[in-house]
């Protein structure tokens, strides 16, 4: 691939040089701060050979390239008349040009993404309990029912404490002060004191009665205010007194302010949003479902769906049901239907296989591979999915279909969420979404791609690759310009000690959606990285947060320490090798200060992935959850 031409294409598609405020790069992507993100042609960029994905995060426009990003970056800079690094460092995170709306979505996403496992697990248990009760398999007065209900309700009842931790972590303030704020208003004596009808005051100021159990907005606002108070107190307090003074003063200020002003205001806002959504669906159900169902996939693409999460949680917590979750489900099933429609229509075996596999994945609630990898690529299938979701959304909303718990992905695994009086309508809506989208995709058609020319028919030494085949690959190969030998199984040993996590837990779509490659992530408990393979270090980021390796068997690997840690610009990282170094399993590659990185507000979860997965069939886990350095992590099967 001509990197020079690729850089010119990217420069043009982001709106030209005049639209670029600053551009930097990390290990895998170009990171633009654009004057106007709207001038960038995202659709064309995503379909440009050599571009693996496009995303916006915190006001930053990111173009995912893969291992070749330094080459593309240098070519890009060479095509610009001014230095892209001339701007102050503040611009790297958006500076004064940062989009406020984007910042809000990034904040909500950063707060709710880490807690989703807790509320999803609890929600699934609530769904299972409801199912057991419906079929008479459990007695509502039994101790078993009471215990199971407590397990399911616990995360929702004490949501202010969980959110206090997550919000403080996102804002870079003390997580345990955030927890203490939530715990204060959840204390049984405060709950009893704030019972309706009671006259309560604090130093002469009236305290409005409010229920904080399962609430969302009050704690978000309170911890946001606390982050400013905490930092202000920290600046004026002597180091020897910080441990005592900072948390004490912060709690003494924020908790009363929350009870006197923030809490009641937050409850009013939360109830207003919930009541507004319910009024819309109760009075204009069919049209509301048509609009929201059809637009839900667009909301997911922009990240705006995170703004609906507090409404969903608040609705279930206060009313016992929610109208939005069924619409999110039918939108996901519609994407699955369109991908399956592509599989039925396409004559290209590669496309048929890809669309079928991503369609099945979408049925389970993971829609990004189908949406980005198939439907949006061929355009008309994506339109068909939007129409199918709108039709299904109108149906489920007309019958006021509800979800009764939050739990599982919005796919087949999330079926317990919709078990209740409107369950039958929900199932019919799902079928409509899949079938309508598949039929519309088949009828509308799309520009299919012919099969690749067999290798034997070419005179070049390199293997022929069609543009679609290049797009389908989930990683960029550092040796794509030469003829590749048949791959061998590659054992990958753990580069660090910690907890093994699936890539889906990584808060970055480039990894969680396996755009960059496949493998596993590790949540480290120590600040050291060793080589997971015998091979060569072929790249090392200037900031030290990412290491590229190629094994003696040809497996290309990426170890990415933390997410967005490129912004630390090398602080807290200490490389022990240089690019080009030969390494063996266990050789030390990097040391990093895990605690300081996390104090700075960054997660240290570390993806360990194989980026040239087109040479391998699958990744087979070694089955460990806790792992030490040099223990087998997984095997890439050829």
XYZ file of C-alpha atoms in Angstrom:
638
model
C 0.000 0.000 0.000
C 1.285 3.487 -0.909
C 1.547 5.241 2.471
C 2.232 8.562 0.778
C -1.057 8.368 -1.130
C -2.878 7.170 1.991
C -1.605 10.198 3.926
C -2.815 12.517 1.144
C -6.243 10.857 1.166
C -6.518 11.217 4.942
C -5.403 14.854 4.839
C -8.107 15.618 2.285
C -10.844 13.635 4.051
C -10.317 15.264 7.472
C -11.117 18.594 5.847
C -7.706 19.642 4.601
C -4.754 21.224 6.345
C -6.737 24.342 7.254
C -9.115 22.202 9.356
C -6.296 20.671 11.445
C -5.524 22.376 14.751
C -3.094 19.641 15.812
C -2.264 16.056 14.912
C -0.261 13.528 16.882
C -0.133 9.759 16.832
C 0.063 6.899 19.278
C 0.920 3.286 18.567
C -2.072 2.576 16.349
C -3.920 5.741 15.375
C -3.654 9.307 14.151
C -5.153 11.699 16.709
C -6.515 14.906 15.202
C -7.800 18.009 16.957
C -9.913 19.465 14.169
C -11.332 22.965 14.017
C -14.602 21.435 12.815
C -15.182 17.684 13.071
C -18.166 18.093 10.768
C -15.881 18.862 7.831
C -14.293 15.396 8.054
C -15.750 12.773 5.711
C -16.009 9.884 8.148
C -17.918 7.575 5.805
C -15.307 7.783 3.055
C -12.465 7.551 5.560
C -13.834 4.308 7.000
C -13.912 2.773 3.533
C -10.427 3.960 2.572
C -8.021 0.997 2.151
C -5.450 1.238 4.924
C -7.868 2.852 7.397
C -9.142 0.350 9.945
C -11.648 2.568 11.685
C -12.637 6.100 12.670
C -13.856 7.276 16.050
C -14.369 10.462 18.043
C -13.407 10.509 21.698
C -13.336 13.514 24.017
C -13.399 15.936 21.099
C -10.505 14.174 19.389
C -10.933 12.790 15.865
C -9.053 9.479 15.643
C -8.150 7.554 12.495
C -7.093 3.979 13.258
C -4.211 2.836 11.039
C -2.438 0.029 12.899
C 1.252 -0.757 13.040
C 2.060 1.486 10.070
C 0.839 4.650 11.792
C 4.344 6.204 12.237
C 4.990 5.920 8.491
C 1.594 7.407 7.631
C 2.050 10.163 10.220
C 5.452 11.169 8.833
C 4.045 11.209 5.299
C 1.070 13.272 6.503
C 3.308 15.832 8.200
C 5.475 15.970 5.077
C 2.427 16.989 3.052
C 1.592 19.872 5.413
C 3.004 23.375 5.050
C 2.960 24.066 8.807
C 4.074 22.031 11.807
C 1.208 20.129 13.391
C 2.997 20.308 16.751
C 3.110 24.103 16.866
C 0.006 24.276 19.039
C 0.226 24.231 22.839
C -0.069 20.934 24.649
C -3.561 21.816 25.855
C -4.825 21.327 22.347
C -4.014 17.641 22.563
C -6.978 17.192 24.811
C -9.184 19.620 23.037
C -8.192 22.867 24.840
C -10.639 25.696 24.399
C -11.886 24.156 21.142
C -13.111 20.993 22.835
C -16.688 20.201 21.889
C -18.783 20.512 25.094
C -21.390 18.015 23.855
C -18.672 15.503 23.028
C -17.147 16.056 26.465
C -20.521 15.326 28.119
C -20.938 12.067 26.196
C -17.351 11.105 26.997
C -18.031 11.812 30.691
C -21.234 9.745 30.792
C -19.585 6.920 28.874
C -16.544 6.945 31.163
C -18.731 6.828 34.275
C -21.187 4.116 33.219
C -18.979 1.767 31.187
C -16.966 0.503 34.220
C -20.090 -0.162 36.306
C -22.033 -1.986 33.585
C -20.808 -5.448 34.724
C -22.214 -4.810 38.210
C -25.624 -3.555 37.114
C -25.786 -6.052 34.236
C -25.065 -8.987 36.539
C -27.549 -7.733 39.109
C -30.123 -7.102 36.392
C -29.733 -10.622 35.006
C -30.329 -12.028 38.484
C -33.481 -9.903 38.800
C -34.629 -11.293 35.454
C -33.939 -14.879 36.520
C -35.803 -14.337 39.795
C -38.773 -12.911 37.880
C -38.713 -15.942 35.581
C -38.619 -18.373 38.525
C -41.505 -16.533 40.157
C -43.567 -16.468 36.931
C -43.349 -20.251 36.498
C -43.984 -20.897 40.181
C -40.553 -22.454 40.739
C -39.910 -20.285 43.771
C -42.053 -18.956 46.612
C -42.084 -15.177 47.069
C -42.072 -15.652 50.866
C -39.109 -18.037 50.963
C -35.684 -17.035 52.253
C -34.164 -18.161 48.920
C -36.306 -15.623 47.068
C -35.417 -12.880 49.554
C -31.672 -13.554 49.244
C -31.746 -13.726 45.450
C -33.800 -10.521 45.313
C -31.278 -8.774 47.551
C -28.441 -9.865 45.261
C -30.320 -8.506 42.271
C -31.459 -5.274 43.957
C -28.229 -4.477 45.828
C -26.339 -2.823 42.982
C -29.372 -0.704 42.072
C -30.301 0.303 45.615
C -26.754 1.371 46.443
C -26.183 2.831 42.982
C -25.155 6.239 44.426
C -22.137 4.593 46.101
C -21.105 2.704 42.953
C -21.573 5.813 40.829
C -19.682 7.890 43.382
C -16.626 5.677 42.883
C -16.890 5.574 39.100
C -17.543 9.307 38.717
C -14.600 10.261 40.939
C -12.359 7.885 39.005
C -13.403 9.441 35.706
C -12.780 12.956 37.056
C -9.389 12.027 38.507
C -10.421 12.728 42.098
C -10.366 10.391 45.110
C -12.685 7.446 44.412
C -13.282 6.733 48.081
C -14.404 10.271 48.807
C -16.888 9.733 45.981
C -18.021 6.518 47.672
C -18.292 8.293 51.035
C -20.547 10.971 49.535
C -22.886 8.292 48.171
C -22.769 6.329 51.433
C -23.639 9.422 53.493
C -26.977 10.028 51.788
C -27.722 6.275 51.812
C -27.215 5.935 55.584
C -30.368 4.477 57.221
C -30.715 7.418 59.645
C -30.602 9.914 56.740
C -33.106 7.838 54.781
C -35.489 7.880 57.744
C -34.831 11.584 58.430
C -35.694 12.550 54.837
C -39.014 10.712 54.839
C -41.777 12.801 53.204
C -43.575 15.090 55.632
C -40.614 15.580 57.959
C -39.245 19.115 58.506
C -35.465 18.852 58.362
C -32.822 21.574 58.466
C -29.042 21.810 58.618
C -27.531 24.833 60.420
C -30.793 26.624 59.769
C -31.001 25.784 56.046
C -33.951 23.627 54.924
C -33.187 20.110 53.680
C -35.701 18.960 51.073
C -37.008 15.401 51.382
C -35.571 13.241 48.604
C -35.047 9.542 47.993
C -31.486 8.765 46.926
C -31.758 4.978 46.592
C -31.240 3.996 42.924
C -30.838 7.660 41.943
C -28.323 8.723 39.290
C -28.160 12.446 38.601
C -27.741 13.759 42.200
C -24.549 11.794 42.802
C -23.134 12.683 39.361
C -23.545 16.402 40.099
C -22.319 16.100 43.700
C -19.118 14.228 42.848
C -18.464 16.594 39.947
C -18.630 19.514 42.404
C -16.542 17.546 44.901
C -13.752 17.141 42.346
C -13.334 20.935 42.232
C -13.604 21.350 45.995
C -11.102 18.549 46.599
C -8.537 20.041 44.199
C -9.006 23.553 45.598
C -8.511 22.405 49.197
C -5.540 20.277 48.144
C -3.773 23.326 46.627
C -3.946 25.413 49.812
C -3.215 22.634 52.315
C 0.274 21.790 53.541
C 1.483 18.358 52.464
C 1.644 17.106 56.057
C -2.065 17.841 56.565
C -3.544 16.804 53.207
C -4.602 13.323 54.365
C -6.748 14.782 57.136
C -7.851 18.166 55.852
C -8.750 17.463 52.199
C -11.286 14.633 52.672
C -12.716 16.164 55.862
C -13.425 19.577 54.342
C -14.641 18.082 51.068
C -17.215 15.880 52.799
C -18.308 18.671 55.161
C -18.997 20.937 52.193
C -20.370 18.568 49.563
C -22.722 16.287 51.530
C -24.784 19.158 53.032
C -24.797 20.958 49.650
C -26.029 17.754 48.057
C -28.843 17.364 50.594
C -29.871 21.026 50.534
C -29.615 21.857 46.832
C -28.048 19.304 44.495
C -30.057 16.270 45.586
C -33.535 17.753 45.175
C -32.526 19.387 41.879
C -31.039 16.122 40.601
C -34.132 14.164 41.613
C -36.354 16.711 39.855
C -34.255 16.511 36.672
C -34.134 12.705 36.773
C -37.857 12.337 37.401
C -38.566 14.944 34.732
C -36.589 13.016 32.113
C -38.255 9.751 33.094
C -41.743 11.269 33.104
C -41.063 12.972 29.773
C -40.017 9.732 28.087
C -43.007 7.892 29.523
C -45.403 10.670 28.430
C -43.979 10.468 24.921
C -44.505 6.719 24.659
C -47.898 6.769 26.367
C -49.248 9.510 24.094
C -47.383 9.024 20.827
C -46.183 5.455 21.156
C -46.182 4.368 17.511
C -44.460 7.514 16.245
C -42.046 7.643 19.178
C -41.022 4.046 18.516
C -40.700 4.717 14.790
C -38.386 7.660 15.423
C -36.288 6.317 18.307
C -36.080 2.763 16.956
C -34.964 3.979 13.555
C -32.421 6.384 15.025
C -30.943 4.172 17.748
C -28.106 2.802 15.601
C -27.190 6.375 14.681
C -27.111 7.251 18.379
C -24.749 4.329 18.997
C -22.417 5.484 16.210
C -22.189 8.987 17.695
C -21.962 7.760 21.300
C -25.131 9.669 22.190
C -26.811 6.466 23.434
C -24.790 6.821 26.655
C -26.913 9.857 27.487
C -29.920 7.510 27.667
C -28.354 5.135 30.208
C -29.220 7.282 33.257
C -32.801 7.578 31.963
C -33.096 3.789 31.535
C -31.743 3.125 35.027
C -33.897 5.842 36.582
C -37.020 4.622 34.825
C -36.617 1.038 36.031
C -35.656 2.193 39.526
C -38.668 4.489 39.946
C -41.342 2.901 37.727
C -40.231 -0.711 37.459
C -40.030 -0.663 33.661
C -38.441 1.144 30.716
C -39.541 1.813 27.125
C -36.110 2.523 25.621
C -34.399 -0.837 26.162
C -36.765 -2.749 23.817
C -36.043 -0.153 21.111
C -32.309 -0.598 21.594
C -32.800 -4.350 21.271
C -34.779 -4.189 18.020
C -32.178 -1.787 16.576
C -29.446 -4.345 17.338
C -31.483 -7.206 15.876
C -32.102 -5.116 12.762
C -28.337 -4.770 12.255
C -28.082 -8.549 12.594
C -30.864 -9.024 10.021
C -29.155 -6.769 7.481
C -25.822 -8.554 7.889
C -27.558 -11.905 7.381
C -29.301 -10.414 4.332
C -25.884 -9.524 2.899
C -24.781 -13.114 3.493
C -27.777 -14.410 1.535
C -27.322 -11.951 -1.346
C -23.559 -11.794 -1.839
C -21.786 -14.083 -4.294
C -18.393 -13.435 -2.694
C -17.493 -16.298 -0.346
C -15.411 -14.018 1.853
C -18.245 -11.527 2.216
C -20.814 -14.283 2.810
C -18.656 -15.720 5.605
C -17.928 -12.347 7.175
C -21.531 -11.130 7.094
C -22.884 -14.421 8.434
C -20.455 -14.510 11.363
C -20.958 -10.848 12.260
C -24.719 -11.301 11.881
C -24.687 -14.090 14.459
C -22.522 -11.947 16.749
C -25.025 -9.111 16.386
C -27.848 -11.472 17.388
C -26.005 -11.869 20.679
C -25.987 -8.077 21.130
C -22.498 -7.197 19.830
C -23.420 -5.183 16.752
C -20.269 -3.221 15.942
C -18.628 -5.868 13.685
C -21.826 -6.198 11.630
C -22.602 -2.488 11.633
C -19.114 -1.185 10.808
C -17.661 -4.184 9.006
C -20.610 -5.033 6.723
C -23.702 -2.834 6.769
C -22.072 0.600 6.735
C -19.450 -0.576 4.252
C -22.124 -1.473 1.688
C -24.379 1.462 2.758
C -27.777 0.145 1.599
C -27.835 -2.680 4.191
C -27.329 -0.050 6.885
C -30.281 1.924 5.519
C -32.296 -1.305 5.510
C -31.382 -1.875 9.166
C -32.566 1.624 10.100
C -35.881 1.064 8.302
C -36.303 -2.398 9.845
C -35.622 -0.997 13.313
C -38.108 1.824 12.716
C -40.855 -0.633 11.667
C -40.178 -2.884 14.628
C -39.861 0.110 16.962
C -43.298 1.335 15.888
C -44.752 -2.123 16.607
C -43.274 -2.580 20.087
C -44.126 0.991 21.084
C -47.716 0.690 19.839
C -48.162 -2.204 22.268
C -46.214 -0.315 24.990
C -43.593 -3.037 25.196
C -41.379 -2.681 28.250
C -38.142 -3.956 29.760
C -38.323 -4.713 33.439
C -34.673 -5.090 34.416
C -31.279 -4.052 33.086
C -29.023 -7.008 32.405
C -27.127 -8.607 29.568
C -26.399 -7.204 26.151
C -29.268 -5.945 23.999
C -29.425 -9.238 22.126
C -30.426 -12.833 22.806
C -28.508 -12.769 26.090
C -30.698 -9.857 27.170
C -34.019 -11.685 26.753
C -34.551 -11.806 30.557
C -34.795 -7.998 30.489
C -38.096 -8.126 28.602
C -39.791 -10.983 30.482
C -43.077 -9.642 31.771
C -46.629 -8.826 30.632
C -45.451 -7.492 27.223
C -42.967 -10.319 26.543
C -44.869 -11.722 23.536
C -44.926 -8.326 21.805
C -41.206 -7.939 22.433
C -40.471 -11.297 20.779
C -42.658 -10.440 17.785
C -40.848 -7.100 17.498
C -37.471 -8.872 17.466
C -38.613 -11.194 14.685
C -39.926 -8.216 12.694
C -36.594 -6.404 13.078
C -34.520 -9.353 11.826
C -36.825 -10.449 9.007
C -37.716 -6.962 7.727
C -34.087 -5.848 7.655
C -32.928 -9.025 5.912
C -35.680 -8.795 3.261
C -35.080 -5.069 2.687
C -31.351 -5.706 2.312
C -32.036 -8.422 -0.246
C -34.469 -6.197 -2.172
C -32.448 -2.984 -2.061
C -29.278 -4.856 -2.921
C -25.753 -3.462 -2.762
C -22.629 -3.281 -4.853
C -21.193 -6.744 -4.373
C -17.479 -7.408 -4.684
C -16.207 -10.027 -7.145
C -14.082 -12.880 -5.904
C -10.348 -12.265 -5.666
C -8.218 -13.473 -8.583
C -6.482 -16.758 -7.669
C -2.827 -16.387 -6.726
C -1.724 -18.748 -9.492
C -3.129 -16.365 -12.098
C -0.883 -13.497 -11.035
C 2.710 -12.875 -11.985
C 3.623 -10.890 -8.908
C 5.332 -12.623 -6.043
C 3.023 -11.150 -3.431
C -0.371 -12.719 -2.694
C -3.243 -10.812 -4.382
C -5.549 -9.012 -2.003
C -8.807 -7.383 -3.049
C -9.750 -4.044 -1.480
C -12.483 -5.782 0.523
C -10.115 -8.474 1.711
C -7.812 -5.752 2.943
C -10.706 -4.106 4.777
C -11.842 -7.373 6.296
C -8.499 -8.001 7.942
C -8.688 -6.873 11.538
C -5.086 -5.690 11.673
C -2.368 -4.133 9.574
C 0.519 -6.434 8.702
C 4.081 -5.194 8.950
C 5.159 -7.739 6.370
C 2.259 -7.369 3.931
C 4.598 -6.404 1.104
C 6.336 -9.776 0.988
C 5.064 -13.261 0.347
C 4.036 -14.847 3.620
C 4.885 -18.385 4.552
C 2.253 -20.599 6.079
C 1.740 -19.503 9.676
C 2.502 -21.761 12.627
C 0.674 -21.957 15.948
C 1.980 -19.209 18.233
C 2.035 -19.574 22.012
C 1.746 -16.219 23.746
C 2.969 -16.018 27.327
C 1.839 -13.407 29.791
C 3.879 -10.194 29.664
C 2.767 -9.167 33.149
C 1.250 -10.325 36.413
C -2.414 -9.554 36.949
C -5.991 -10.501 36.102
C -6.883 -11.817 32.635
C -9.800 -9.946 31.075
C -11.601 -10.278 27.725
C -10.955 -7.528 25.198
C -14.602 -6.517 25.529
C -13.680 -5.084 28.958
C -11.240 -2.604 27.410
C -12.832 0.895 27.315
C -11.701 1.600 23.747
C -13.615 0.335 20.681
C -10.378 -0.187 18.737
C -9.614 -3.041 21.139
C -13.015 -4.071 22.538
C -14.412 -4.520 19.016
C -11.229 -6.352 17.923
C -10.546 -3.795 15.190
C -6.814 -3.925 15.909
C -6.577 -7.670 16.426
C -7.508 -10.483 18.781
C -6.211 -11.696 22.115
C -6.829 -10.839 25.747
C -6.250 -7.958 28.142
C -4.543 -8.001 31.519
C -5.329 -5.762 34.489
C -1.826 -5.546 35.959
C -0.977 -5.753 39.631
C 2.696 -4.936 39.047
C 4.430 -2.318 36.920
C 6.535 -4.457 34.635
C 6.215 -5.837 31.095
C 8.240 -8.790 29.789
C 8.355 -10.320 26.342
C 5.510 -12.770 25.651
C 7.334 -14.367 22.693
C 10.745 -15.093 21.227
C 11.295 -12.518 18.510
C 12.095 -8.880 17.773
C 10.900 -5.508 19.028
C 9.882 -3.781 15.785
C 8.416 -0.611 17.311
C 8.360 1.261 20.585
C 6.187 4.360 21.030
C 7.911 7.572 22.107
C 5.571 7.747 25.088
C 6.482 4.185 26.066
C 2.869 3.072 26.422
C 2.880 0.628 23.488
C 5.265 -2.037 22.246
C 5.163 -3.817 18.877
C 6.753 -7.248 18.507
C 7.118 -9.859 15.800
C 7.793 -13.447 16.828
C 10.241 -15.809 15.199
C 7.153 -17.606 13.802
C 5.837 -14.406 12.192
C 3.118 -13.440 14.687
C 2.827 -9.665 14.984
C 1.865 -8.471 18.441
C 0.922 -5.294 20.224
C 1.149 -4.673 23.973
C -0.747 -1.462 24.782
C -0.249 -0.365 28.407
C -3.416 1.431 29.494
C -5.886 3.460 27.458
C -5.148 7.028 26.321
C -1.850 6.829 28.252
C -0.197 8.376 25.194
C -1.341 11.675 26.726
C 1.161 11.168 29.569
C 3.934 11.735 26.978
C 6.261 9.161 28.525
C 5.748 10.140 32.150
C 5.751 7.086 34.477
C 7.150 4.784 31.700
C 10.717 3.442 31.605
C 11.603 1.425 28.450
C 14.250 -1.271 28.861
C 14.699 -2.135 25.163
C 14.918 -0.316 21.846
C 13.295 -0.995 18.493
C 15.214 -3.722 16.680
C 16.223 -5.587 19.844
C 16.053 -9.383 19.840
C 14.115 -10.689 22.835
C 13.189 -14.001 24.435
C 10.219 -14.909 26.620
C 10.684 -13.217 29.985
C 13.068 -10.450 28.882
C 12.072 -7.150 30.496
C 10.643 -4.702 27.953
C 9.202 -1.934 30.088
C 8.713 -0.758 33.649
C 5.910 1.644 34.550
C 4.486 3.252 37.675
C 1.045 1.657 37.764
C -0.192 3.570 40.810
C 0.830 6.994 39.485
C -0.745 6.299 36.100
C -4.024 5.371 37.782
C -3.806 8.419 40.081
C -3.512 10.528 36.929
C -6.921 9.187 35.914
C -5.946 6.507 33.380
C -6.826 2.837 33.416
C -3.834 0.485 33.142
C -5.743 -2.412 31.575
C -3.364 -3.757 28.913
C -4.475 -5.412 25.647
C -2.069 -8.127 24.475
C -3.120 -8.856 20.903
C -2.061 -10.518 17.682
C -2.487 -7.914 14.937
C -1.984 -10.098 11.833
C -4.978 -12.321 12.587
C -5.566 -12.938 8.882
C -2.822 -15.580 9.238
C -4.564 -17.336 12.122
C -7.905 -19.075 12.531
C -8.583 -18.443 16.200
C -7.298 -17.501 19.631
C -7.439 -20.257 22.260
C -7.289 -19.130 25.882
C -5.113 -20.977 28.392
C -8.050 -20.706 30.792
C -6.399 -18.611 33.484
C -8.076 -15.744 35.293
C -5.170 -14.773 37.553
C -1.832 -14.962 35.777
C 1.867 -14.396 36.405
C 4.646 -13.347 34.070
C 5.669 -16.050 31.565
C 2.606 -18.244 32.201
C 0.773 -19.268 29.016
C -1.876 -16.659 28.200
C -3.277 -17.970 24.895
C -2.380 -19.685 21.647
C -2.954 -18.244 18.183
C -4.012 -21.267 16.115
C -2.933 -21.251 12.480
